[in-house]
XYZ file of C-alpha atoms in Angstrom:
668
model
C 72.790 99.488 244.626
C 76.271 98.911 243.254
C 77.016 95.494 241.640
C 78.734 94.769 238.415
C 79.152 97.798 236.302
C 78.160 97.888 232.545
C 80.903 97.379 229.934
C 82.009 100.481 228.372
C 82.356 99.731 224.515
C 83.824 101.952 221.773
C 84.339 100.145 218.502
C 83.637 100.423 214.669
C 80.702 98.470 213.127
C 82.105 95.632 211.218
C 78.588 94.315 209.854
C 74.931 95.206 210.022
C 72.958 91.921 210.901
C 69.268 92.891 211.240
C 66.961 95.843 211.831
C 63.933 95.900 214.277
C 61.471 98.751 214.970
C 63.605 99.904 217.992
C 67.060 99.695 216.463
C 69.635 97.610 214.735
C 71.662 94.574 215.559
C 75.576 94.847 214.651
C 78.866 93.227 214.969
C 81.563 95.365 216.173
C 85.406 95.378 215.516
C 86.308 94.962 219.047
C 89.079 92.653 220.331
C 87.201 91.259 223.119
C 83.987 90.993 221.626
C 84.517 89.213 218.328
C 81.169 87.556 216.779
C 79.055 88.997 219.548
C 76.030 90.806 218.646
C 75.168 94.535 219.846
C 71.670 96.151 219.757
C 72.180 99.828 218.768
C 69.024 101.794 219.519
C 68.847 103.630 216.126
C 68.300 102.764 212.447
C 71.043 105.668 211.522
C 74.101 103.379 211.669
C 76.233 102.302 208.749
C 79.275 99.986 208.280
C 82.383 101.888 209.440
C 80.565 104.043 212.111
C 81.934 104.017 215.697
C 79.471 102.978 218.544
C 80.198 104.075 221.760
C 78.334 103.439 225.180
C 77.555 101.410 228.054
C 76.282 97.802 227.361
C 75.162 94.967 229.464
C 75.024 91.224 228.246
C 71.437 90.311 227.454
C 69.972 86.809 226.468
C 70.608 87.374 222.602
C 72.443 90.599 222.276
C 74.587 93.111 224.321
C 71.922 95.818 225.271
C 72.571 99.390 226.050
C 72.358 100.006 229.813
C 70.961 103.453 229.100
C 69.800 104.230 225.485
C 70.453 107.902 225.842
C 74.256 107.149 226.483
C 74.815 105.095 223.314
C 76.357 107.118 220.578
C 77.041 106.473 216.994
C 79.460 108.586 215.101
C 80.087 108.728 211.228
C 82.937 107.047 210.110
C 84.781 110.096 209.180
C 84.266 111.966 212.425
C 85.777 111.154 215.911
C 83.347 111.115 218.946
C 85.037 114.071 220.124
C 84.583 116.105 217.044
C 80.957 114.992 216.623
C 80.053 115.861 220.404
C 81.955 119.242 220.093
C 79.792 120.047 217.009
C 76.596 119.169 218.899
C 77.607 121.462 221.860
C 78.347 124.412 219.699
C 74.992 123.996 218.048
C 73.175 123.560 221.347
C 74.651 126.576 222.856
C 75.130 129.004 219.642
C 72.290 127.684 217.338
C 73.107 130.776 215.160
C 75.967 128.858 213.852
C 73.506 126.393 212.096
C 73.756 122.663 212.449
C 75.855 121.829 209.499
C 78.425 124.533 210.183
C 78.523 123.465 213.903
C 79.400 119.896 213.201
C 82.061 121.112 210.471
C 83.515 123.489 213.128
C 83.720 120.553 215.529
C 85.759 118.715 213.016
C 88.517 121.370 212.736
C 91.638 121.337 214.779
C 91.218 125.087 215.382
C 87.618 124.723 216.724
C 88.459 126.166 220.310
C 90.693 128.784 218.944
C 87.507 130.128 216.984
C 85.354 129.741 219.919
C 87.563 131.337 222.494
C 88.228 134.330 220.155
C 92.043 133.571 219.530
C 91.137 133.190 215.843
C 88.688 135.533 214.396
C 85.505 134.375 212.600
C 86.503 136.530 209.609
C 89.539 134.353 209.002
C 87.851 131.156 209.803
C 86.096 130.773 206.336
C 83.027 129.483 208.052
C 80.713 132.098 206.639
C 80.267 133.509 203.088
C 80.504 137.176 202.394
C 76.526 137.566 202.208
C 76.167 135.848 205.656
C 77.453 138.868 207.475
C 74.325 139.346 209.712
C 74.434 135.818 210.853
C 78.243 136.003 211.485
C 77.717 139.253 213.503
C 75.019 137.314 215.774
C 77.396 134.401 216.158
C 80.304 136.749 217.014
C 78.036 138.494 219.759
C 77.023 135.298 221.342
C 80.695 134.129 221.403
C 81.804 137.209 223.011
C 79.014 136.900 225.704
C 79.554 133.381 226.316
C 83.368 133.109 226.438
C 83.362 132.211 229.866
C 81.317 128.983 228.806
C 83.757 127.940 226.079
C 86.811 128.627 228.332
C 85.255 126.288 230.863
C 84.461 123.652 228.399
C 87.914 123.913 227.109
C 89.161 123.336 230.642
C 86.937 120.355 231.246
C 88.020 118.737 227.971
C 91.583 119.223 229.282
C 90.714 117.207 232.381
C 89.588 114.190 230.080
C 85.885 114.847 229.909
C 84.133 114.650 226.462
C 82.446 117.906 225.139
C 78.976 116.603 225.797
C 79.853 115.550 229.322
C 81.391 119.023 229.900
C 78.253 120.724 228.651
C 76.105 118.678 231.181
C 78.435 119.467 233.953
C 78.310 123.271 233.260
C 74.632 123.197 232.613
C 74.174 121.621 236.073
C 76.939 123.173 238.059
C 78.130 126.208 236.216
C 81.878 127.296 236.336
C 82.566 125.566 239.688
C 82.446 122.367 237.693
C 85.932 123.188 236.324
C 87.270 123.352 239.902
C 85.698 119.975 240.721
C 87.166 118.330 237.661
C 90.696 119.601 238.506
C 90.316 118.145 242.035
C 88.769 114.910 240.963
C 86.822 114.345 237.873
C 84.875 111.580 239.336
C 82.905 114.449 241.428
C 81.189 115.120 238.274
C 79.547 111.732 238.165
C 76.770 113.488 240.214
C 75.576 115.062 236.747
C 73.183 113.225 234.500
C 75.167 112.455 231.445
C 78.566 111.878 233.227
C 78.666 108.083 234.100
C 80.861 106.534 236.558
C 81.510 103.323 234.446
C 82.412 105.591 231.501
C 84.974 107.405 233.724
C 86.359 104.196 235.147
C 87.044 102.886 231.686
C 88.611 106.192 230.597
C 90.698 106.793 233.464
C 91.472 103.180 234.183
C 90.486 103.223 237.930
C 87.902 102.952 240.216
C 86.858 105.869 242.759
C 84.780 105.492 245.910
C 83.625 109.146 245.622
C 82.453 108.683 241.960
C 80.670 105.278 243.185
C 78.956 107.338 245.902
C 77.810 110.108 243.820
C 76.670 107.669 241.048
C 74.539 105.798 243.488
C 72.945 109.017 244.691
C 72.305 110.237 241.168
C 70.476 107.082 240.329
C 68.349 107.426 243.443
C 67.382 110.824 241.996
C 66.771 109.794 238.480
C 65.116 106.562 239.101
C 62.768 107.530 241.773
C 62.678 111.373 241.698
C 63.978 111.611 245.286
C 66.056 114.525 246.437
C 66.533 113.247 249.868
C 67.835 109.679 250.331
C 68.261 107.546 253.302
C 71.990 106.957 253.743
C 71.220 103.261 254.518
C 69.528 102.911 251.129
C 72.714 103.694 249.157
C 74.453 100.341 250.241
C 76.096 98.967 253.338
C 79.530 99.011 251.580
C 79.914 102.777 251.718
C 81.939 104.179 254.337
C 80.393 107.269 256.201
C 83.794 108.886 256.099
C 83.395 109.369 252.333
C 80.812 112.337 253.104
C 83.961 114.254 254.121
C 85.308 113.927 250.445
C 82.267 115.263 248.912
C 81.713 118.263 251.163
C 79.897 120.961 249.449
C 78.450 118.541 246.814
C 76.449 116.288 249.410
C 74.481 117.441 252.315
C 73.479 115.457 255.325
C 70.712 116.103 257.670
C 70.044 113.182 260.243
C 69.575 109.982 258.226
C 69.063 111.725 254.860
C 71.710 112.806 252.238
C 71.122 114.924 249.200
C 73.033 116.487 246.329
C 73.718 120.021 247.436
C 72.658 121.643 244.221
C 69.098 120.255 244.614
C 69.124 120.848 248.335
C 69.946 124.583 247.677
C 67.132 124.709 245.166
C 64.485 123.371 247.523
C 65.804 125.653 250.242
C 65.463 128.508 248.022
C 61.795 127.407 247.302
C 61.158 127.269 250.934
C 62.576 130.622 251.813
C 60.528 132.404 249.104
C 56.823 131.295 249.656
C 55.954 132.512 253.233
C 55.877 136.262 252.638
C 52.689 138.288 252.131
C 51.963 140.132 248.922
C 50.898 143.689 248.882
C 47.266 142.701 247.252
C 44.226 142.873 249.199
C 41.403 140.100 248.990
C 39.163 140.648 245.992
C 35.431 140.524 245.913
C 34.303 136.865 244.754
C 31.836 136.512 241.942
C 28.269 135.704 242.991
C 28.158 132.476 240.910
C 30.995 130.910 242.889
C 30.654 128.252 245.663
C 32.110 128.941 249.108
C 35.209 126.899 248.520
C 35.881 128.766 245.028
C 35.132 132.261 246.794
C 37.929 131.446 249.407
C 40.355 131.437 246.443
C 39.996 135.160 246.163
C 41.624 135.562 249.655
C 44.790 133.842 248.252
C 46.093 136.837 246.634
C 47.104 138.242 250.024
C 50.106 135.744 249.954
C 53.229 135.851 247.759
C 52.610 132.107 246.839
C 49.387 130.088 247.291
C 47.877 127.072 245.678
C 44.531 126.154 244.190
C 44.048 122.470 243.646
C 41.234 120.046 242.524
C 40.452 117.239 240.211
C 38.797 117.668 236.756
C 35.345 119.068 236.813
C 35.757 120.715 240.280
C 35.876 124.361 238.904
C 39.314 125.267 238.892
C 39.353 126.941 235.361
C 36.064 128.829 236.162
C 37.413 129.974 239.454
C 40.622 131.329 237.787
C 38.745 133.119 235.114
C 36.536 134.881 237.605
C 39.588 135.806 239.835
C 41.386 137.251 236.700
C 38.493 139.256 235.926
C 38.219 140.589 239.474
C 41.887 141.571 239.429
C 41.678 143.296 236.145
C 38.581 145.258 237.342
C 40.671 146.243 240.527
C 43.601 147.416 238.287
C 45.990 144.705 239.466
C 48.418 143.694 236.506
C 47.781 139.819 235.616
C 50.307 137.555 234.047
C 49.083 134.043 232.947
C 51.644 131.262 232.358
C 51.819 127.468 232.097
C 54.613 124.996 231.631
C 53.451 123.962 228.077
C 52.041 125.786 224.967
C 48.830 123.748 225.104
C 47.988 124.614 228.714
C 48.652 128.168 228.111
C 46.557 128.318 224.930
C 43.655 126.723 226.997
C 44.046 129.058 229.838
C 44.016 132.107 227.262
C 40.730 130.786 225.794
C 39.166 130.591 229.299
C 40.446 133.708 230.850
C 40.273 136.015 227.789
C 43.786 137.329 228.359
C 47.118 136.578 226.698
C 48.985 133.641 228.252
C 52.446 132.240 227.590
C 54.571 129.301 228.549
C 56.713 130.025 231.556
C 59.938 129.712 229.493
C 58.831 132.346 226.918
C 57.375 134.857 229.325
C 60.533 135.034 231.537
C 62.984 134.174 228.762
C 64.050 130.950 230.593
C 66.272 128.795 228.311
C 67.339 125.740 230.017
C 70.087 124.822 227.462
C 71.328 128.357 226.953
C 73.924 129.325 229.579
C 73.782 132.879 228.480
C 70.096 133.555 228.884
C 68.780 136.386 230.990
C 65.293 136.162 232.443
C 62.903 139.165 233.013
C 60.532 139.740 235.971
C 56.771 139.318 236.247
C 54.646 142.378 236.864
C 53.903 143.456 240.447
C 50.570 142.003 240.550
C 48.829 138.611 240.143
C 50.590 135.678 238.419
C 48.747 132.603 237.652
C 50.606 129.433 236.794
C 48.369 126.574 235.492
C 49.172 122.878 235.434
C 51.686 123.692 238.153
C 52.099 119.904 238.989
C 54.471 119.722 235.958
C 56.818 122.232 237.376
C 60.237 120.836 238.039
C 62.613 122.453 240.699
C 64.812 124.442 238.408
C 61.821 126.047 236.589
C 59.833 126.763 239.825
C 63.077 128.438 241.224
C 63.318 130.632 238.123
C 59.576 131.684 238.545
C 60.064 132.664 242.252
C 63.325 134.566 241.191
C 61.325 136.543 238.659
C 58.500 137.192 241.041
C 58.804 140.772 242.434
C 58.271 141.763 246.139
C 54.444 142.394 246.542
C 53.460 140.212 243.830
C 51.238 137.015 244.314
C 51.851 133.711 242.611
C 48.782 131.347 242.394
C 49.784 127.807 241.557
C 46.956 126.091 239.940
C 46.845 122.225 239.318
C 45.760 118.817 240.268
C 47.918 117.376 242.991
C 46.885 113.840 242.142
C 48.630 114.007 238.859
C 52.056 112.637 238.054
C 54.904 114.669 239.387
C 57.569 116.073 237.130
C 59.866 113.677 235.388
C 62.750 115.417 237.016
C 63.841 115.040 240.733
C 61.483 116.692 243.261
C 57.817 117.748 243.360
C 57.702 121.323 244.379
C 53.810 121.729 243.619
C 52.797 118.701 245.673
C 55.204 119.615 248.576
C 53.726 123.145 248.613
C 50.168 122.010 248.890
C 48.915 122.601 252.532
C 52.386 123.945 253.487
C 51.394 127.332 251.839
C 47.882 128.779 252.017
C 45.813 126.269 249.911
C 42.258 126.002 248.686
C 41.088 122.552 247.610
C 38.151 122.162 245.339
C 36.482 118.727 245.974
C 32.956 118.856 244.558
C 32.390 118.030 240.891
C 30.281 120.910 239.512
C 30.021 120.150 235.796
C 26.944 118.055 235.263
C 28.662 116.248 232.352
C 31.569 115.311 234.505
C 29.623 114.272 237.428
C 27.964 111.635 235.151
C 31.102 110.701 233.298
C 32.351 107.175 233.571
C 35.611 108.131 232.238
C 36.300 110.511 235.238
C 34.592 107.986 237.557
C 37.183 105.373 236.384
C 39.822 107.897 236.764
C 38.961 108.628 240.438
C 38.549 104.797 240.969
C 41.980 104.025 239.765
C 43.379 106.819 242.096
C 41.727 105.387 245.140
C 42.624 101.805 244.349
C 39.009 100.667 243.479
C 38.100 98.124 240.774
C 36.299 99.147 237.557
C 33.634 96.360 237.278
C 31.047 98.542 238.475
C 31.972 101.443 236.071
C 32.272 99.340 233.062
C 29.121 97.227 233.758
C 27.084 100.131 232.549
C 28.635 99.871 229.150
C 29.604 103.642 229.194
C 30.008 105.306 225.804
C 32.940 107.447 226.907
C 35.187 104.681 228.264
C 35.946 101.359 226.376
C 38.017 98.783 228.159
C 39.618 95.567 226.683
C 42.011 93.250 228.460
C 44.613 91.608 226.058
C 46.741 88.454 226.741
C 49.895 89.358 224.727
C 51.507 92.043 222.485
C 50.187 90.584 219.315
C 46.701 90.966 220.625
C 47.383 94.467 221.830
C 48.708 95.504 218.481
C 45.840 93.933 216.536
C 43.280 95.625 218.541
C 45.163 98.944 218.335
C 45.044 98.763 214.551
C 41.445 98.109 214.658
C 40.864 101.239 216.971
C 42.976 103.564 214.980
C 41.441 102.447 211.730
C 38.009 102.939 213.176
C 38.516 106.476 214.237
C 40.205 107.425 211.252
C 37.400 106.289 209.027
C 34.974 108.219 211.358
C 36.694 111.369 210.279
C 38.899 112.007 213.362
C 42.271 113.314 212.462
C 45.587 112.201 213.824
C 45.749 115.415 215.920
C 42.721 114.495 217.711
C 43.556 111.047 218.446
C 46.451 110.238 221.106
C 47.982 107.004 222.067
C 49.516 107.023 225.435
C 51.628 104.492 227.223
C 53.839 104.538 230.383
C 57.042 103.380 228.411
C 59.296 103.879 225.553
C 60.828 100.461 225.004
C 59.594 96.982 224.219
C 56.261 95.954 222.344
C 53.973 98.210 224.516
C 56.442 101.347 224.242
C 56.258 104.372 222.168
C 58.636 103.328 219.622
C 56.609 100.215 218.516
C 53.363 101.868 219.049
C 54.519 104.713 216.700
C 55.556 102.501 214.082
C 52.167 100.455 214.326
C 49.936 103.618 214.116
C 52.128 104.940 211.336
C 51.573 101.742 209.368
C 47.826 102.216 209.648
C 47.778 105.874 208.842
C 50.376 105.851 206.188
C 50.762 102.519 204.629
C 52.691 104.050 201.814
C 55.670 105.990 202.628
C 56.500 108.318 199.641
C 57.942 111.645 198.934
C 60.804 113.819 200.594
C 60.966 113.217 204.296
C 62.546 114.972 207.429
C 65.017 112.621 209.287
C 64.234 112.251 212.932
C 66.263 111.321 216.108
C 66.200 107.636 215.489
C 66.693 107.810 211.645
C 62.964 107.596 210.728
C 61.989 109.740 207.719
C 58.748 111.790 208.653
C 56.899 112.800 205.575
C 54.035 115.291 204.812
C 51.096 114.718 207.154
C 52.929 113.004 209.865
C 52.844 114.221 213.603
C 55.897 114.640 215.473
C 57.047 115.860 218.810
C 60.301 117.788 219.725
C 62.536 116.768 222.753
C 64.826 119.710 222.858
C 64.246 123.594 223.428
C 64.946 125.725 220.300
C 63.133 128.801 221.420
C 64.841 131.039 218.943
C 63.176 129.103 216.385
C 59.876 128.865 218.091
C 60.116 125.238 219.294
C 60.187 123.923 222.679
C 60.481 120.590 224.454
C 57.010 119.060 223.826
C 56.083 121.038 220.870
C 53.998 118.886 218.813
C 52.767 119.367 215.124
C 52.216 118.097 211.770
C 54.503 118.317 208.809
C 52.801 120.325 206.260
C 55.645 120.568 203.511
C 59.383 119.572 203.033
C 61.908 121.049 200.574
C 65.626 120.625 200.428
C 66.539 122.899 203.275
C 63.418 123.456 205.400
C 60.257 121.867 206.446
C 56.905 123.433 207.563
C 55.484 122.557 211.016
C 51.764 123.115 211.713
C 51.439 123.629 215.443
C 48.358 125.215 217.316
C 47.349 126.574 213.816
C 50.474 128.268 213.363
C 52.811 127.657 210.351
C 56.451 127.602 211.190
C 59.248 126.934 208.778
C 62.188 125.153 210.300
C 65.486 123.863 209.301
C 65.477 120.067 208.180
C 68.361 119.378 210.447
C 66.053 120.315 213.428
C 64.120 117.161 212.733
C 66.981 115.165 214.467
C 65.644 116.646 217.863
C 62.111 115.088 217.182
C 60.353 111.883 217.125
C 57.008 110.429 215.912
C 54.103 111.585 218.089
C 51.396 109.194 217.324
C 52.209 107.585 220.857
C 53.768 109.367 223.657
C 54.328 108.678 227.225
C 51.626 109.715 229.792
C 54.335 112.145 231.482
C 54.831 113.963 228.241
C 50.932 114.162 227.724
C 50.482 116.203 230.905
C 49.194 119.634 230.283
C 47.363 118.614 227.056
C 43.982 117.167 226.125
C 42.630 115.367 222.960
C 39.023 114.393 222.106
C 39.985 110.658 222.119
C 42.930 108.958 224.025
C 43.967 105.462 223.541
C 45.827 104.069 226.680
C 48.013 101.177 226.216
C 48.703 99.770 229.732
C 51.066 96.923 230.276
C 52.234 95.238 233.376
C 55.046 97.631 234.433
C 56.532 99.211 237.571
C 55.324 102.626 235.958
C 51.641 101.456 235.693
C 50.299 102.954 238.933
C 47.169 104.748 240.166
C 48.425 108.322 239.489
C 49.611 107.334 236.016
C 46.136 105.954 235.040
C 44.531 108.703 236.537
C 46.478 111.341 234.583
C 46.064 109.435 231.201
C 42.216 109.214 231.487
C 41.923 112.838 232.478
C 43.618 113.797 229.124
C 40.541 112.668 227.190
C 37.794 115.187 226.467
C 35.306 112.831 224.894
C 36.347 109.193 224.951
C 39.162 106.944 226.266
C 40.041 103.448 225.100
C 42.033 101.327 227.460
C 43.967 98.389 226.191
C 45.640 96.517 228.863
C 47.268 93.249 230.236
C 45.986 94.274 233.753
C 42.806 93.165 235.323
C 41.440 96.494 236.071
C 37.972 95.175 236.595
C 38.694 93.348 239.720
C 42.033 94.286 241.113
C 43.424 97.509 242.316
C 46.366 99.186 240.703
C 49.615 99.454 242.860
C 50.192 102.409 244.940
C 52.494 105.160 243.571
C 55.899 105.250 245.206
C 56.081 108.385 247.517
C 58.905 110.622 246.539
C 61.094 111.565 249.494
C 62.359 115.326 248.948
C 64.235 117.701 251.037
C 60.979 119.902 250.998
C 58.741 117.142 252.674
C 61.255 115.187 254.644
C 63.397 117.915 256.200
C 62.393 121.529 255.579
C 58.610 120.995 255.920
C 59.024 119.176 259.365
C 61.705 121.536 260.998
């Protein structure tokens, strides 16, 4: 860890040179980089716009060190103004996107946000928009503390989006930290050490330490890091300068805010509930019947692979609880998982966020509690630490939370793995026997289990199974040609794009979501005509196209991961069809979405499709659990297009996450 920092670049676009599927190559008007080419990961860039971000020198171009940290600003708006408008829209969506951006450009923006200038005299709302104005006023009064804190952080030299991320992660204490030393905020995703070094024109060992620790979290999902892994050039005395922000126990160090979350999980799972064991259904096996005793505990786990009877067991358990007069709540991390559980259990199910009112990007949100009864949380392997803590805080004394999931699937993208860490550390029932006849003879699931155990596929493929097609390719061109053939075949067979999903481990490169989305789109929609919705990368998505959202906008009925098809587009709105529901949305909201023909395997968790096409390149992310997770997303058939020799060679082991729960708390 450590080494040369990326270069912080902020300069106007002098000339557009060429466009690629993933972005645009430009020349920047920068005194130190005359004539040098920069790759900007978007098509939405024009001459005169300002490009800002961290770049590293590549073979042909200067490349972003992190794409999400590269920003492009219109020529008539400063970076600060644009960011402030984005923060306003994120926190107070009632303003509307365009009005938020306009507010960000005004010199009196903070006067309006802090209430020293009234909305009535701001001129932002027309007379007929009094209801919307009243909603905004109510939100601003409730969130005055947030904008006061943001104003203070901006005064310390942070950009608005950096301040927003700091407040989202740390709350109001972020202000005291910034006043003490702004480099203390480099522990927050979105506040980068190299950017602060360039802005403040100095290096800071505290910021360097926190950046390295953050990268260990973000890169590997760890929440407990061996001190020796951070680099031998760090002095142990630095820990005195980050007291309260970094915790050390033995050889491990961790960011205090994550350690606090894991400690809260650990302290809230060991109690008993007030429920008594329920009578099991006579059609259940002995291991399934054991799950009916789990309701005695505040938190318990039911885990097993596909076909082992988790869903059937849960449906019988829910029925038994209802018959006993016990209140039942069914929740899941995603809308599709909740819908599937509702169909099986015959009771309403919701996403975790909608049930308890959890809004990760809303600092004013208040959560509500679950009923004092049985709470079943399906697809629990997807739960991150923040959401798991929110669920436990909403669980009343005496209630029982049953976490249901497959512990062999991928952990959440965010640091930590609370579900996997709780398996066998709380009362756990493991279902191991495959019960469904169709699944017991499925080559698809046999290959999934073989991948998980590190076994080659030759024996599975030798039987020429109908539900699993495997093809090894030599290069990206061959992979692209084959994918075109596969997509064309299924579309001609009458399969809709909603029932066909391409999965890949990565976003970038010829095997990444960006290029694969463009490829599938060229097959499905060879002619791009009609009014479109502008997406995050500048793509215009038209009627019939499948998109997926990357942000929570729960007030509009959209969450991170919501997938749907565009049904209509007019000047102000577009209609999204998702789960057979038709939802009108503002066109500006499209800028928080992307094409969804190809998505990452991580994002696919909790969902299933009749046909899955897995594009599998040689990558550090191509591991046993990833392939297992991808194949188990297919209900009927999977097509694997890969550069790897899966017939004869096992996949590499998954990197084990080291967390405070499994390395420290669970061993005390």
